[in-house]
Amino acid sequence: TDKKALAEAEEALVNAINREAAIEGRYQSAISEIVHDIKNPLTAVMGYIALLKGEIHGPIGNAAYAGYIDTIDNASKRLHGLCDSLLTQYGPKQANSEKAVVDKKVDAKALVTEVREMFQAQAQSRGIKLDCQLNDKFPDLEADPQELFRAISNLVSNAVKFTPKGGNISIQADTQPDDGTFIMVVRDSGVGMTLDQINEVTSSHLTTVSPHGDVGTGQGLTVVNRVVKELGGKVEIFSTENKGTQVKISLPQSISLPPEPSPLERLMRT
């Protein structure tokens, strides 16, 4: 009787794992198709950007427009890189799916500057002052550039979204002299949050509406919190309702990514 019960339990577990694997396969396939469909028009956009940068049909004229095109070009390449990362992540898995230590050198100063330039026009159009202060001797980080970009861009996007007209946003980045820890602080004079709201936005999707009418899905800070933790760092949020928010992220100079959980591990966590 005990052997029969054990056999039935084992069979139930195997069936549950197989169902989980089947669901995961359909999920991965759906995401791959969606990302693929996003890449097609994005590739076309990038082609037209290249024509504009090359001034194929004549000079652009105002130098400011050339700067805008560079910003659009960088943003398009970032989005294209994100699509490639998603296709790699949700495509067919290799036998050994563990992620190795990331050894890409990332120019963190250039990356933060790129994020600031990407949101500068939006901030300006909304009457918001966006300031950036970076250490001139910023060292390179060993990190996943796409994930680091996601964390930083989500922080700045959130600040621009929830800071009203006439407000201020500052981005400060430096490293700790003792261990080279990367420190970045984004401060804004926006609507702020209560302690309960802070706990909610870092753990779930809280739908919000900004002073500019933006409808937020509540994923911004959730993404930041998850990405930074996966990169071995931490996120600290300080906020007062109607007085603004300060978000600080700390990351080690050399970052190791954890192995991806197997279907069985995911099942056991639920």
XYZ file of C-alpha atoms in Angstrom:
270
model
C 0.000 0.000 0.000
C 2.822 2.361 0.909
C 4.639 1.501 -2.329
C 1.493 2.130 -4.333
C 0.942 5.478 -2.620
C 4.582 6.430 -3.261
C 4.296 5.419 -6.914
C 1.127 7.475 -7.315
C 2.808 10.485 -5.667
C 5.813 10.127 -7.966
C 3.537 9.887 -10.998
C 1.605 12.975 -9.886
C 4.851 14.894 -9.449
C 6.110 13.847 -12.893
C 2.786 14.863 -14.461
C 2.929 18.232 -12.693
C 6.486 18.803 -13.950
C 5.463 17.846 -17.485
C 2.491 20.218 -17.369
C 4.782 22.983 -16.091
C 7.238 22.316 -18.912
C 4.424 22.368 -21.501
C 3.069 25.667 -20.159
C 6.565 27.125 -20.124
C 7.064 26.033 -23.735
C 3.879 27.771 -24.883
C 4.798 30.848 -22.852
C 8.277 30.993 -24.381
C 6.880 30.511 -27.874
C 4.342 33.326 -27.433
C 6.973 35.755 -26.153
C 9.356 34.824 -28.963
C 6.661 35.560 -31.548
C 5.741 38.895 -29.958
C 9.371 40.010 -29.730
C 9.992 38.898 -33.298
C 7.039 40.994 -34.484
C 8.405 44.003 -32.576
C 11.833 43.596 -34.153
C 10.500 43.788 -37.719
C 9.184 47.406 -37.631
C 12.018 48.390 -35.293
C 14.548 47.223 -37.893
C 12.802 49.404 -40.457
C 12.978 52.393 -38.107
C 16.694 51.789 -37.582
C 17.176 51.738 -41.343
C 15.592 55.166 -41.720
C 17.667 56.458 -38.813
C 20.791 55.336 -40.658
C 19.637 57.270 -43.742
C 19.091 60.393 -41.642
C 22.481 60.082 -39.945
C 24.153 59.633 -43.310
C 22.317 62.695 -44.679
C 21.689 60.713 -47.873
C 19.258 63.262 -49.299
C 21.052 66.357 -48.062
C 22.175 68.024 -44.828
C 19.867 67.997 -41.820
C 20.476 71.645 -41.033
C 20.052 72.467 -37.362
C 22.741 70.710 -35.323
C 20.241 70.044 -32.528
C 18.319 67.687 -34.815
C 21.482 65.654 -35.366
C 21.718 65.220 -31.609
C 18.096 64.094 -31.453
C 18.772 61.525 -34.171
C 21.735 60.168 -32.199
C 19.505 59.799 -29.132
C 16.822 58.023 -31.158
C 19.505 55.802 -32.693
C 20.872 54.808 -29.273
C 17.381 54.160 -27.894
C 16.507 52.009 -30.926
C 19.683 49.977 -30.524
C 18.905 49.455 -26.836
C 15.424 48.233 -27.686
C 16.837 45.983 -30.397
C 19.330 44.574 -27.894
C 16.519 43.925 -25.424
C 14.633 42.030 -28.132
C 17.699 39.912 -28.823
C 18.099 39.194 -25.109
C 14.457 38.116 -24.831
C 14.748 35.889 -27.884
C 17.826 34.272 -26.378
C 16.166 33.871 -22.977
C 12.886 32.455 -24.287
C 14.280 30.490 -27.214
C 15.281 26.806 -27.066
C 17.263 26.044 -23.920
C 20.675 24.422 -24.008
C 21.473 21.393 -21.863
C 23.493 23.566 -19.508
C 21.463 26.733 -19.000
C 23.457 28.161 -16.115
C 24.564 31.739 -16.632
C 28.270 32.239 -16.290
C 29.954 35.149 -14.571
C 29.377 38.232 -16.672
C 32.703 39.588 -17.850
C 31.607 42.425 -20.133
C 33.221 45.756 -19.390
C 30.545 48.413 -19.073
C 31.303 52.122 -19.274
C 28.845 53.045 -16.525
C 29.413 56.767 -16.963
C 28.541 56.571 -20.674
C 25.524 54.404 -19.889
C 24.128 56.838 -17.297
C 24.777 59.739 -19.695
C 22.901 57.866 -22.440
C 19.890 57.391 -20.159
C 19.891 61.081 -19.237
C 20.013 62.124 -22.900
C 17.191 59.718 -23.713
C 14.847 61.414 -21.225
C 16.152 64.979 -21.533
C 13.688 66.044 -24.251
C 10.691 64.590 -22.394
C 11.731 66.304 -19.171
C 12.240 69.611 -20.983
C 8.854 69.413 -22.706
C 7.240 68.909 -19.276
C 9.037 71.840 -17.666
C 11.256 69.608 -15.514
C 14.938 70.278 -14.863
C 16.997 67.099 -15.292
C 20.519 67.335 -13.852
C 23.258 64.710 -13.981
C 26.418 64.652 -11.844
C 28.974 61.925 -12.516
C 32.465 61.207 -11.272
C 34.924 62.050 -14.086
C 37.097 59.048 -13.150
C 34.277 56.534 -13.191
C 35.737 53.008 -13.592
C 34.250 50.351 -15.852
C 31.963 47.743 -14.319
C 31.840 44.031 -15.075
C 28.126 43.639 -15.635
C 25.348 42.818 -18.061
C 24.960 46.146 -19.930
C 21.385 45.453 -21.029
C 20.185 44.672 -17.503
C 22.050 47.629 -16.005
C 20.495 49.894 -18.636
C 17.032 48.530 -17.783
C 17.449 49.333 -14.104
C 18.752 52.876 -14.638
C 16.318 53.802 -17.421
C 13.339 52.604 -15.376
C 14.452 54.763 -12.451
C 14.799 57.914 -14.545
C 11.585 57.184 -16.455
C 9.695 56.911 -13.174
C 11.130 60.209 -11.947
C 10.175 62.044 -15.156
C 6.737 60.480 -15.069
C 5.874 61.510 -11.495
C 7.580 64.901 -11.204
C 5.179 67.775 -11.961
C 5.927 70.818 -14.092
C 8.552 73.063 -12.506
C 10.093 70.148 -10.609
C 13.664 68.917 -10.422
C 15.348 65.563 -10.990
C 18.982 64.840 -10.193
C 21.048 61.806 -11.140
C 24.238 61.264 -9.158
C 26.613 58.361 -9.699
C 29.930 57.502 -8.082
C 31.867 54.578 -6.657
C 32.867 53.828 -3.083
C 36.667 54.215 -2.783
C 37.140 51.162 -0.543
C 35.533 48.411 -2.653
C 34.507 50.074 -5.924
C 30.789 49.608 -5.289
C 28.721 51.430 -7.917
C 26.329 53.905 -6.294
C 23.626 55.768 -8.158
C 21.004 58.046 -6.629
C 17.991 59.459 -8.462
C 16.167 62.248 -6.597
C 12.998 63.982 -7.691
C 10.611 66.593 -6.313
C 7.597 64.610 -7.434
C 4.430 63.376 -5.753
C 6.256 61.013 -3.409
C 4.942 57.849 -1.781
C 3.791 56.536 1.553
C 5.583 53.607 3.205
C 2.751 51.284 2.176
C 3.046 52.444 -1.431
C 6.812 51.865 -1.396
C 6.304 48.294 -0.207
C 3.649 47.731 -2.856
C 5.476 49.141 -5.884
C 8.588 47.050 -5.222
C 6.720 43.771 -4.913
C 3.651 44.018 -7.160
C 2.114 45.913 -10.057
C 0.374 49.014 -8.702
C -1.510 50.967 -11.372
C -0.947 54.716 -11.014
C -1.653 57.971 -12.843
C 1.053 60.638 -12.979
C 0.561 64.440 -12.808
C 1.050 64.448 -16.599
C -1.687 61.879 -17.206
C 0.628 58.906 -17.736
C -1.020 55.651 -16.738
C 1.616 53.509 -15.064
C 1.414 49.719 -14.952
C 3.389 49.632 -11.700
C 6.209 47.632 -13.240
C 8.981 50.267 -13.168
C 10.264 49.953 -9.620
C 9.374 46.259 -9.558
C 11.727 45.734 -12.503
C 14.427 47.867 -10.877
C 14.177 45.929 -7.628
C 14.332 42.540 -9.348
C 17.153 43.419 -11.770
C 19.354 45.020 -9.110
C 18.918 42.035 -6.780
C 19.775 39.628 -9.600
C 22.933 41.665 -10.228
C 23.931 41.215 -6.591
C 22.992 44.719 -5.443
C 20.323 46.411 -3.389
C 17.711 49.139 -3.784
C 16.879 51.700 -1.098
C 13.866 53.999 -1.434
C 13.261 57.094 0.660
C 10.103 59.056 -0.023
C 7.691 61.508 1.527
C 4.240 62.038 0.100
C 4.003 65.305 -1.895
C 7.706 66.028 -1.283
C 9.523 63.688 -3.643
C 11.420 60.424 -3.795
C 15.040 59.315 -3.589
C 16.073 55.923 -4.949
C 19.562 54.581 -4.338
C 20.985 51.519 -6.047
C 24.243 49.859 -5.022
C 26.019 47.312 -7.219
C 29.325 45.459 -6.839
C 31.997 46.338 -9.402
C 32.090 42.707 -10.563
C 28.670 41.124 -10.968
C 27.772 37.436 -11.142
C 24.374 36.310 -12.389
C 22.631 33.379 -10.690
C 21.719 30.251 -12.688
C 18.223 30.139 -14.137
C 15.841 27.898 -12.132
C 14.724 24.661 -13.744
C 11.006 23.911 -14.250
C 11.140 21.670 -11.167
C 12.715 24.428 -9.074
C 10.062 26.892 -10.209
C 7.359 24.375 -9.372
C 8.748 23.788 -5.880
C 8.822 27.559 -5.220
C 5.110 28.016 -5.927
